[in-house]
Coordinates of C-alpha atoms and ligand atoms in Angstrom, one line a residue:
X1 CA -16.1 9.3 -21.7
X2 CA -15.9 12.6 -23.4
X3 CA -19.2 14.4 -23.6
X4 CA -20.9 11.4 -22.1
X5 CA -18.9 11.3 -18.8
X6 CA -20.0 14.3 -17.0
X7 CA -23.4 15.4 -18.0
X8 CA -26.7 14.9 -16.1
X9 CA -28.3 13.8 -19.4
X10 CA -25.9 10.9 -19.5
X11 CA -26.6 10.0 -15.9
X12 CA -30.3 10.1 -16.6
X13 CA -29.9 7.9 -19.6
X14 CA -27.9 5.4 -17.6
X15 CA -30.4 5.3 -14.8
X16 CA -33.3 4.9 -17.2
X17 CA -31.6 2.1 -19.1
X18 CA -30.6 0.3 -15.9
X19 CA -34.2 0.5 -14.7
X20 CA -35.5 -0.7 -18.0
X21 CA -33.3 -3.8 -18.2
X22 CA -33.6 -4.4 -14.5
X23 CA -31.2 -3.8 -11.7
X24 CA -27.9 -2.9 -13.3
X25 CA -26.5 -6.3 -14.4
X26 CA -23.3 -4.9 -15.9
X27 CA -25.2 -3.4 -18.8
X28 CA -23.6 -0.1 -19.3
X29 CA -19.9 0.3 -19.8
X30 CA -18.8 2.8 -17.3
X31 CA -16.6 4.4 -19.9
X32 CA -19.1 4.9 -22.6
X33 CA -19.2 1.4 -24.0
X34 CA -22.6 0.8 -25.3
X35 CA -25.0 -1.5 -23.5
X36 CA -24.5 -5.2 -24.1
X37 CA -25.2 -7.5 -21.3
X38 CA -22.0 -9.6 -21.7
X39 CA -19.6 -6.7 -21.8
X40 CA -17.8 -6.0 -18.6
X41 CA -18.0 -2.6 -17.1
X42 CA -14.7 -0.9 -17.0
X43 CA -14.6 1.5 -14.1
X44 CA -11.8 3.9 -13.4
X45 CA -9.8 2.3 -10.6
X46 CA -7.9 4.0 -7.8
X47 CA -6.0 2.0 -5.3
X48 CA -5.1 4.1 -2.3
X49 CA -2.4 2.4 -0.2
X50 CA -1.5 3.8 3.2
X51 CA 1.9 3.1 4.7
X52 CA 2.1 1.3 8.1
X53 CA -1.6 2.0 8.8
X54 CA -3.0 -0.5 11.3
X55 CA -6.4 -2.1 11.5
X56 CA -7.3 -0.1 14.6
X57 CA -6.0 3.2 13.3
X58 CA -9.2 4.5 11.7
X59 CA -12.5 5.3 13.4
X60 CA -14.6 3.0 11.2
X61 CA -12.4 0.1 12.4
X62 CA -12.9 1.1 16.1
X63 CA -10.4 3.8 16.8
X64 CA -11.7 6.3 19.3
X65 CA -8.6 8.3 20.0
X66 CA -8.7 9.6 16.4
X67 CA -11.4 10.4 13.9
X68 CA -11.0 9.7 10.2
X69 CA -14.2 11.1 8.7
X70 CA -13.2 10.7 5.0
X71 CA -12.2 7.1 5.4
X72 CA -15.3 6.4 7.4
X73 CA -17.5 8.0 4.7
X74 CA -15.8 5.8 2.0
X75 CA -16.5 2.7 4.1
X76 CA -20.1 3.8 4.8
X77 CA -20.8 4.1 1.1
X78 CA -19.0 0.9 0.2
X79 CA -17.7 -2.4 1.6
X80 CA -15.7 -2.5 4.8
X81 CA -13.7 -5.8 5.0
X82 CA -13.0 -7.2 8.5
X83 CA -10.6 -9.8 7.0
X84 CA -8.8 -7.6 4.4
X85 CA -5.1 -8.1 4.3
X86 CA -1.8 -7.2 2.7
X87 CA 0.4 -10.2 2.1
X88 CA 3.5 -9.0 4.0
X89 CA 4.2 -7.1 7.1
X90 CA 6.7 -4.8 5.5
X91 CA 6.4 -2.4 2.6
X92 CA 8.5 -3.8 -0.3
X93 CA 7.2 -7.3 -0.3
X94 CA 3.5 -6.2 0.0
X95 CA 4.0 -3.7 -2.9
X96 CA 5.8 -6.4 -4.9
X97 CA 2.9 -8.9 -4.4
X98 CA 0.2 -6.3 -4.9
X99 CA 1.7 -5.4 -8.3
X100 CA 2.7 -8.9 -9.5
X101 CA 0.0 -11.0 -7.8
X102 CA 2.7 -13.3 -6.7
X103 CA 3.9 -13.9 -3.1
X104 CA 7.1 -11.9 -2.5
X105 CA 8.9 -14.8 -0.9
X106 CA 9.0 -16.5 -4.3
X107 CA 11.0 -13.6 -5.7
X108 CA 14.6 -12.4 -5.4
X109 CA 15.6 -9.4 -3.2
X110 CA 12.0 -8.6 -2.3
X111 CA 12.8 -7.5 1.3
X112 CA 12.8 -3.8 2.3
X113 CA 14.6 -2.0 -0.5
X114 CA 17.7 0.1 0.3
X115 CA 18.2 3.6 -1.3
X116 CA 20.2 2.3 -4.2
X117 CA 18.1 -0.8 -5.0
X118 CA 17.8 -1.7 -8.6
X119 CA 14.3 -2.3 -10.0
X120 CA 13.0 -5.4 -8.2
X121 CA 10.2 -6.2 -10.7
X122 CA 11.7 -7.0 -14.1
X123 CA 10.4 -5.4 -17.3
X124 CA 7.9 -7.7 -19.0
X125 CA 6.5 -9.0 -15.7
X126 CA 2.7 -9.0 -15.8
X127 CA 1.4 -6.6 -13.2
X128 CA -1.9 -5.2 -12.2
X129 CA -0.8 -2.1 -14.1
X130 CA 0.1 -3.9 -17.3
X131 CA -3.1 -5.9 -17.2
X132 CA -5.1 -2.7 -17.0
X133 CA -2.9 -1.0 -19.5
X134 CA -3.5 -3.9 -21.9
X135 CA -7.2 -3.5 -21.3
X136 CA -7.0 0.1 -22.5
X137 CA -6.5 1.9 -19.3
X138 CA -4.4 5.0 -18.8
X139 CA -2.2 4.0 -15.8
X140 CA -0.2 6.0 -13.3
X141 CA 1.5 5.5 -9.9
X142 CA 1.8 8.6 -7.7
X143 CA 3.6 8.4 -4.3
X144 CA 5.9 6.0 -2.6
X145 CA 7.5 3.4 -4.8
X146 CA 10.1 1.5 -2.7
X147 CA 10.5 -1.2 -5.4
X148 CA 13.9 -0.1 -6.7
X149 CA 14.8 1.7 -9.9
X150 CA 17.3 1.0 -12.6
X151 CA 19.4 -1.9 -13.9
X152 CA 21.6 -4.3 -11.9
X153 CA 23.9 -1.5 -10.9
X154 CA 21.0 0.5 -9.3
X155 CA 19.6 3.9 -10.1
X156 CA 21.5 6.3 -12.3
X157 CA 20.2 9.3 -10.4
X158 CA 21.6 11.8 -12.8
X159 CA 20.4 10.0 -15.9
X160 CA 17.6 7.8 -17.0
X161 CA 16.0 5.8 -14.2
X162 CA 15.1 2.7 -16.2
X163 CA 13.7 0.2 -15.7
X164 CA 11.1 1.4 -13.3
X165 CA 7.3 1.7 -13.3
X166 CA 7.1 2.6 -16.9
X167 CA 8.6 -0.7 -17.9
X168 CA 6.0 -2.7 -16.0
X169 CA 2.7 -1.2 -17.1
X170 CA 2.5 2.3 -15.9
X171 CA 2.1 5.1 -18.5
X172 CA 3.2 7.7 -16.0
X173 CA 4.8 7.9 -12.6
X174 CA 5.5 10.6 -10.0
X175 CA 7.4 9.0 -7.2
X176 CA 9.1 9.2 -3.8
X177 CA 11.7 6.6 -4.9
X178 CA 12.2 4.7 -1.7
X179 CA 10.6 5.6 1.6
X180 CA 11.1 8.9 3.2
X181 CA 13.4 7.8 6.0
X182 CA 15.8 6.8 3.3
X183 CA 17.7 9.1 1.0
X184 CA 17.3 10.9 -1.4
X185 CA 14.4 13.4 -0.8
X186 CA 13.7 14.0 -4.5
X187 CA 10.8 13.3 -6.8
X188 CA 11.1 11.0 -9.8
X189 CA 8.9 12.0 -12.6
X190 CA 8.7 9.3 -15.2
X191 CA 12.4 8.4 -15.8
X192 CA 14.1 11.5 -14.3
X193 CA 14.7 13.2 -11.1
X194 CA 12.5 16.2 -11.2
X195 CA 14.2 19.7 -11.1
X196 CA 17.7 18.2 -11.1
X197 CA 20.3 20.8 -11.9
X198 CA 23.1 19.1 -13.9
X199 CA 25.6 21.5 -12.3
X200 CA 24.7 20.0 -8.9
X201 CA 24.6 16.2 -9.5
X202 CA 22.9 13.9 -7.1
X203 CA 25.1 11.3 -5.4
X204 CA 23.6 8.5 -3.3
X205 CA 25.6 5.9 -1.4
X206 CA 25.9 3.9 1.7
X207 CA 29.3 5.2 2.8
X208 CA 30.0 8.5 4.3
X209 CA 31.1 10.7 1.3
X210 CA 33.7 12.7 3.3
X211 CA 35.0 12.7 6.9
X212 CA 33.3 16.0 7.6
X213 CA 29.9 15.0 6.1
X214 CA 27.3 16.1 8.6
X215 CA 25.1 13.3 10.0
X216 CA 22.4 12.6 12.5
X217 CA 25.2 11.6 14.9
X218 CA 27.5 14.5 14.4
X219 CA 24.7 17.1 14.4
X220 CA 22.2 15.4 16.7
X221 CA 21.5 18.4 18.9
X222 CA 20.3 20.5 15.9
X223 CA 17.8 18.0 14.5
X224 CA 14.2 18.9 14.0
X225 CA 13.2 15.3 15.0
X226 CA 15.7 13.1 16.9
X227 CA 16.3 9.5 15.9
X228 CA 15.9 6.5 18.2
X229 CA 17.5 3.8 16.2
X230 CA 19.2 3.8 12.8
X231 CA 18.2 6.9 10.8
X232 CA 21.4 8.8 11.8
X233 CA 23.1 9.4 8.4
X234 CA 22.6 12.3 5.9
X235 CA 20.5 15.1 7.2
X236 CA 17.9 16.9 5.0
X237 CA 15.2 19.3 6.3
X238 CA 16.6 18.9 9.8
X239 CA 16.0 15.1 9.8
X240 CA 18.6 12.5 9.5
X241 CA 17.9 9.4 7.3
X242 CA 19.1 6.0 6.3
X243 CA 21.9 6.4 3.7
X244 CA 24.0 9.2 2.4
X245 CA 23.6 11.7 -0.3
X246 CA 25.0 15.0 -1.6
X247 CA 23.9 17.4 -4.4
X248 CA 20.6 17.6 -6.1
X249 CA 19.6 20.5 -3.9
X250 CA 17.2 22.1 -6.3
X251 CA 15.4 18.8 -6.6
X252 CA 14.9 18.2 -2.9
X253 CA 11.4 18.4 -1.4
X254 CA 10.1 19.3 2.0
X255 CA 8.7 16.3 3.9
X256 CA 5.8 18.6 4.9
X257 CA 4.7 18.8 1.3
X258 CA 4.5 15.1 0.3
X259 CA 0.7 14.6 0.9
X260 CA -0.2 17.9 -0.9
X261 CA 2.1 16.8 -3.8
X262 CA 0.4 13.4 -4.3
X263 CA -3.0 15.1 -4.2
X264 CA -1.9 17.8 -6.7
X265 CA -0.3 15.2 -9.0
X266 CA -3.4 13.0 -8.9
X267 CA -5.6 15.9 -9.7
X268 CA -3.4 16.8 -12.7
X269 CA -3.3 13.2 -13.9
X270 CA -7.0 12.8 -13.8
X271 CA -7.6 16.2 -15.4
X272 CA -5.2 15.4 -18.1
X273 CA -6.7 12.1 -18.6
X274 CA -10.2 13.6 -18.9
X275 CA -8.9 16.1 -21.4
X276 CA -7.0 13.6 -23.6
X277 CA -8.3 10.1 -23.1
X278 CA -11.7 10.5 -21.6
X279 CA -13.1 7.7 -23.7
X280 CA -10.9 5.2 -21.9
X281 CA -10.8 4.5 -18.2
X282 CA -7.8 5.2 -15.9
X283 CA -6.0 3.3 -13.2
X284 CA -4.2 5.3 -10.4
X285 CA -2.1 3.7 -7.7
X286 CA -2.1 6.4 -5.0
X287 CA 0.7 5.4 -2.7
X288 CA 0.6 7.6 0.3
X289 CA 3.5 7.9 2.8
X290 CA 1.4 8.3 6.0
X291 CA 1.9 7.1 8.6
X292 CA 5.5 5.9 8.0
X293 CA 8.4 7.6 9.7
X294 CA 9.6 10.3 9.7
X295 CA 6.1 11.6 10.5
X296 CA 6.6 15.2 9.4
X297 CA 3.2 16.3 8.2
X298 CA 2.1 19.6 6.7
X299 CA 2.0 22.4 9.2
X300 CA -1.8 22.5 9.1
X301 CA -1.9 19.0 10.5
X302 CA 0.8 19.3 13.1
X303 CA -0.4 18.9 16.6
X304 CA -4.0 18.3 15.5
X305 CA -4.3 14.8 17.0
X306 CA -4.0 13.5 20.5
X307 CA -1.6 10.9 19.4
X308 CA 1.4 13.1 18.4
X309 CA 2.9 13.1 14.9
X310 CA 1.8 9.5 14.2
X311 CA -1.9 10.5 14.7
X312 CA -1.3 13.8 12.8
X313 CA -0.1 11.6 9.9
X314 CA -3.3 9.5 10.1
X315 CA -5.3 12.8 9.9
X316 CA -3.3 13.9 6.9
X317 CA -3.9 10.5 5.2
X318 CA -7.6 10.8 5.9
X319 CA -7.5 14.3 4.3
X320 CA -5.9 12.7 1.2
X321 CA -8.7 10.2 0.9
X322 CA -11.2 13.0 1.2
X323 CA -9.4 15.0 -1.6
X324 CA -9.4 12.0 -3.9
X325 CA -13.1 11.4 -3.4
X326 CA -13.8 15.1 -3.8
X327 CA -11.8 15.2 -7.0
X328 CA -13.8 12.3 -8.5
X329 CA -17.0 14.2 -7.6
X330 CA -15.8 17.4 -9.3
X331 CA -14.9 15.4 -12.4
X332 CA -18.3 13.7 -12.4
X333 CA -16.6 10.3 -12.0
X334 CA -17.9 9.2 -8.6
X335 CA -20.2 6.4 -10.0
X336 CA -17.6 5.4 -12.6
X337 CA -14.7 4.8 -10.3
X338 CA -13.9 1.9 -8.1
X339 CA -11.8 3.0 -5.1
X340 CA -9.9 0.5 -3.0
X341 CA -8.3 1.6 0.2
X342 CA -5.7 -0.6 1.9
X343 CA -2.4 -0.5 3.8
X344 CA 1.0 -2.0 3.0
X345 CA 1.6 -3.5 6.4
X346 CA 0.4 -3.2 10.0
X347 CA 1.3 -0.5 12.4
X348 CA 4.4 0.3 14.3
X349 CA 4.8 3.0 16.9
X350 CA 8.6 3.7 17.4
X351 CA 10.1 2.9 14.0
X352 CA 13.3 4.8 14.5
X353 CA 12.5 8.4 15.4
X354 CA 11.6 10.0 18.8
X355 CA 8.2 11.2 17.8
X356 CA 6.2 10.4 20.9
X357 CA 4.3 7.6 19.2
X358 CA 4.6 5.4 22.3
X359 CA 4.4 8.2 24.8
X360 CA 1.2 9.7 23.4
X361 CA -0.5 6.5 22.4
X362 CA -2.6 6.2 25.5
X363 CA -5.2 3.4 25.1
X364 CA -5.1 3.6 21.3
X365 CA -4.8 0.1 19.8
X366 CA -3.2 0.6 16.4
X367 CA -3.6 -3.0 15.5
X368 CA -7.1 -3.1 16.8
X369 CA -7.9 -6.4 18.5
X370 CA -4.9 -8.2 16.9
X371 CA -1.5 -9.3 18.0
X372 CA 1.7 -8.0 16.4
X373 CA 2.1 -5.3 13.8
X374 CA 4.6 -4.3 11.2
X375 CA 7.4 -7.0 10.9
X376 CA 5.1 -9.7 12.3
X377 CA 3.2 -12.6 10.9
X378 CA 0.6 -12.4 13.6
X379 CA -2.7 -10.9 12.3
X380 CA -1.7 -7.3 13.3
X381 CA 1.1 -7.4 10.7
X382 CA -1.1 -7.9 7.7
X383 CA -4.8 -7.5 8.6
X384 CA -5.4 -3.9 7.9
X385 CA -8.2 -1.5 6.8
X386 CA -9.6 -2.6 3.5
X387 CA -12.4 -0.8 1.8
X388 CA -13.9 -1.0 -1.7
X389 CA -16.2 1.8 -2.9
X390 CA -18.0 2.2 -6.2
X391 CA -21.1 4.2 -5.6
X392 CA -24.2 2.9 -7.3
X393 CA -22.5 -0.5 -8.0
X394 CA -21.1 -1.8 -4.7
X395 CA -23.9 -2.1 -2.1
X396 CA -22.8 -0.6 1.2
X397 CA -22.1 -3.1 3.9
X398 CA -19.5 -5.0 5.9
X399 CA -17.9 -8.2 4.7
X400 CA -16.0 -10.8 6.7
X401 CA -14.7 -12.5 3.6
X402 CA -10.9 -12.9 3.3
X403 CA -9.4 -10.6 0.6
X404 CA -5.9 -9.5 0.1
X405 CA -4.0 -6.8 -1.8
X406 CA -2.4 -9.7 -3.8
X407 CA -5.8 -10.5 -5.2
X408 CA -6.3 -7.1 -6.8
X409 CA -4.4 -8.2 -10.0
X410 CA -6.7 -11.1 -10.8
X411 CA -9.8 -9.4 -9.5
X412 CA -9.4 -6.2 -11.4
X413 CA -8.5 -8.2 -14.5
X414 CA -11.7 -10.1 -14.1
X415 CA -13.8 -7.0 -13.5
X416 CA -12.5 -5.4 -16.7
X417 CA -12.5 -8.7 -18.7
X418 CA -8.8 -8.9 -19.3
X419 CA -7.5 -12.5 -19.4
X420 CA -4.7 -13.5 -17.1
X421 CA -1.8 -15.3 -18.7
X422 CA -1.5 -18.8 -17.2
X423 CA 2.0 -18.2 -15.7
X424 CA 1.3 -14.7 -14.3
X425 CA 0.0 -13.5 -11.0
X426 CA 0.6 -16.9 -9.5
X427 CA -1.0 -16.3 -6.1
X428 CA -3.7 -13.8 -7.1
X429 CA -7.3 -15.0 -6.7
X430 CA -10.3 -13.6 -8.4
X431 CA -12.3 -12.3 -5.4
X432 CA -14.0 -9.7 -7.5
X433 CA -17.5 -10.8 -6.5
X434 CA -16.6 -10.3 -2.9
X435 CA -14.9 -7.0 -3.6
X436 CA -18.0 -5.8 -5.4
X437 CA -20.3 -6.9 -2.6
X438 CA -22.2 -9.6 -4.5
X439 CA -24.7 -11.4 -2.3
X440 CA -23.1 -14.6 -0.9
X441 CA -19.8 -14.1 -2.8
X442 CA -16.8 -15.8 -1.2
X443 CA -13.4 -14.5 -0.7
X444 CA -10.3 -16.6 -0.4
X445 CA -10.3 -19.9 1.5
X446 CA -6.7 -19.4 2.7
X447 CA -3.9 -16.9 2.8
X448 CA -0.1 -17.0 3.4
X449 CA 1.3 -14.1 5.4
X450 CA 4.9 -13.2 5.4
X451 CA 7.2 -10.8 7.2
X452 CA 10.1 -9.0 5.5
X453 CA 11.1 -12.4 4.2
X454 CA 14.4 -13.3 5.8
X455 CA 13.2 -15.0 9.0
X456 CA 11.3 -17.9 7.4
X457 CA 8.4 -17.0 9.5
X458 CA 5.0 -17.5 7.8
X459 CA 1.4 -17.2 8.9
X460 CA -1.3 -19.4 7.2
X461 CA -4.9 -18.6 7.6
X462 CA -7.6 -21.0 6.6
X463 CA -11.1 -20.1 7.6
X464 CA -11.0 -19.6 11.3
X465 CA -7.7 -21.4 11.8
X466 CA -4.4 -19.5 11.9
X467 CA -1.1 -21.4 11.9
X468 CA 1.9 -19.4 12.8
X469 CA 5.4 -20.7 12.0
X470 CA 8.6 -19.2 13.4
X471 CA 11.3 -21.6 12.4
X472 CA 13.9 -19.7 14.5
X473 CA 11.6 -19.6 17.5
X474 CA 11.8 -15.8 17.6
X475 CA 9.2 -13.2 16.7
X476 CA 9.1 -9.4 16.8
X477 CA 7.4 -8.4 20.0
X478 CA 3.8 -9.2 20.0
X479 CA 2.6 -5.9 21.4
X480 CA 2.8 -2.9 19.0
X481 CA 2.5 -0.5 21.9
X482 CA 6.1 -1.4 23.1
X483 CA 9.5 -0.8 21.5
X484 CA 10.3 -3.4 18.9
X485 CA 12.2 -6.4 20.3
X486 CA 12.6 -10.0 19.5
X487 CA 11.0 -12.4 21.9
X488 CA 11.0 -16.2 22.1
X489 CA 7.9 -18.0 20.7
X490 CA 7.1 -21.6 19.9
X491 CA 8.1 -22.7 16.4
X492 CA 4.6 -23.7 15.6
X493 CA 1.4 -22.2 17.0
X494 CA -2.3 -22.7 16.2
X495 CA -5.0 -20.2 17.0
X496 CA -8.8 -20.1 16.4
X497 CA -9.4 -16.6 15.2
X498 CA -13.2 -16.8 15.8
X499 CA -12.8 -17.3 19.5
X500 CA -9.3 -15.8 19.8
X501 CA -8.7 -13.0 17.3
X502 CA -5.8 -11.8 19.4
X503 CA -3.8 -15.0 18.9
X504 CA -3.3 -15.4 22.6
X505 CA -4.1 -19.0 23.2
X506 CA -1.9 -21.5 21.3
X507 CA -4.1 -24.6 20.8
X508 CA -1.6 -26.5 18.6
X509 CA -1.0 -29.3 21.2
X510 CA -4.7 -30.0 21.4
X511 CA -5.2 -30.1 17.6
X512 CA -2.3 -32.1 16.2
X513 CA -4.3 -33.2 13.1
X514 CA -5.2 -29.6 12.2
X515 CA -1.6 -28.5 12.7
X516 CA -0.4 -31.3 10.4
X517 CA -2.9 -30.6 7.7
X518 CA -2.2 -26.8 7.7
X519 CA 1.5 -27.4 7.8
X520 CA 1.2 -29.7 4.8
X521 CA -0.9 -27.1 3.0
X522 CA 1.5 -24.3 3.7
X523 CA 4.5 -26.4 2.6
X524 CA 2.7 -27.3 -0.6
X525 CA 1.8 -23.7 -1.3
X526 CA 5.5 -22.7 -0.9
X527 CA 6.8 -25.7 -2.9
X528 CA 4.4 -25.5 -5.8
X529 CA 5.5 -22.0 -6.8
X530 CA 1.9 -20.9 -7.1
X531 CA -1.4 -21.1 -5.4
X532 CA -3.7 -19.9 -8.1
X533 CA -5.4 -22.7 -10.0
Ligands
LIG1 C1 13.6 -0.7 8.7 C2 13.8 0.7 9.4 C3 12.4 1.3 9.6 C4 11.6 1.3 8.3 C5 11.6 0.0 7.7 C6 10.9 -0.1 6.3 C7 15.7 0.9 10.9 C8 16.2 0.6 12.3 N1 14.4 0.5 10.7 O1 14.8 -1.2 8.5 O2 12.5 2.6 10.1 O3 12.3 2.2 7.4 O4 12.9 -0.6 7.5 O5 9.6 0.3 6.4 O6 16.4 1.4 10.1 S1 8.6 -0.1 5.2 O7 7.3 0.2 5.7 O8 9.0 0.7 4.1 O9 8.8 -1.5 5.0
LIG2 CA1 5.0 0.2 5.2

């Protein structure tokens, strides 16, 4: 907004105008658009997505073993949703559906992406980023990607990493390409590995490159953090990972510096935006890595929580949230920016490294009152912290409406007045009124919840009802506090979330007509290929 954006004169003028026309009915374009009642406001948008952060992991959602003052402050100044969801209980499918607005089980290869995964979202797909880009936004993703890079043969690590985010609506990207327990530990900046020395090419594969290649098995005694399952292949920074790689040494990062890097890059993106395109809004997808394994936080957070490295990672994430909010204030953008905080799936304690997550957990309930967590279609797998904040526009409060990360595409498009093509974002609902805290505004009436996608398990929430379907009669253990294990469960279960949020009492037998109706609705949602009207 150039000269208009920062100054107090502008603020005074906005306040005076709003007062004059009466109670801010979308009159003033946040980005300098002149006042006309019908024009949508176009705020900057920042979606902060945590990794594996559970409903009960932050203090404003009931955690007492850990304090998250910055997240709490965001919630106190905005809307805290008690039925905020991601659509899947693992990372790749949630990120896929967040960006495309379409359930991941409808797409190909949308389960957890391996290190050499090709791009999963094809160029030309309408995404939340392309919608905002088309609406004039300057768009960036900074942080964990985990949606594959490159053509059908996978990423050309030493060449151009295309297609990727830049082919689906982002103007800029600065990425951890997969997830940090997978190789390689390098940053991707736009279409290149950053700081790659051509004399030391990067090789990534799933076979041991040579018989003497050191691994987490061969060098186990020397590791900085031991593995508990998987994660025993190539070692970098004293930590063994999933997958093998060699070369690219100058490009490699320290795990300890990830959070600082995302914050620095975000600051740089916003500063550059303000310098060059300040008359347009920006969209930033801030994709944090906390509290995914390996939980190697910056030295200043190590040992700072009672919960071990997992708690330290939550503190580091909270710090990131505080830095983003602070950066907006410094740029004079607080009241012109909609911030959404969410998670990509529910919590897990031991996810493959011996980091004391179970041993130091004590009474902490990472999934809050819910059953299950990461990998599960019980509520704990997908019901997560979900906060919207837009100071001066979103009235502070708590909402019990059902909203999901998959809805951000349609909702943000609605907020900025960008039409949705009929065949795009097929499961994304416009819940913008609920996200913005409008009085009496409804969220979704139903939601499908999936796991990583291969088990056929699905959850279906409709109002207070929750249908849980496990066609193989197996589910990941229902208690996050124990090591992951498959346990036997009935193929179909029904719960009343109002009286039984913990999904403990299966009432399917007593409610056959409800089960039949919800089963039919779920089948129809899957078969129809879309749920958006
Ligand atoms: C699993 C990994 C787990 C984690 C997960 C993806 C093993 C045994 N487990 O396969 O550690 O990487 O994939 O997590 O390797 S996610 O949050 O990115 O979906
Ligand atoms: Ca995750």
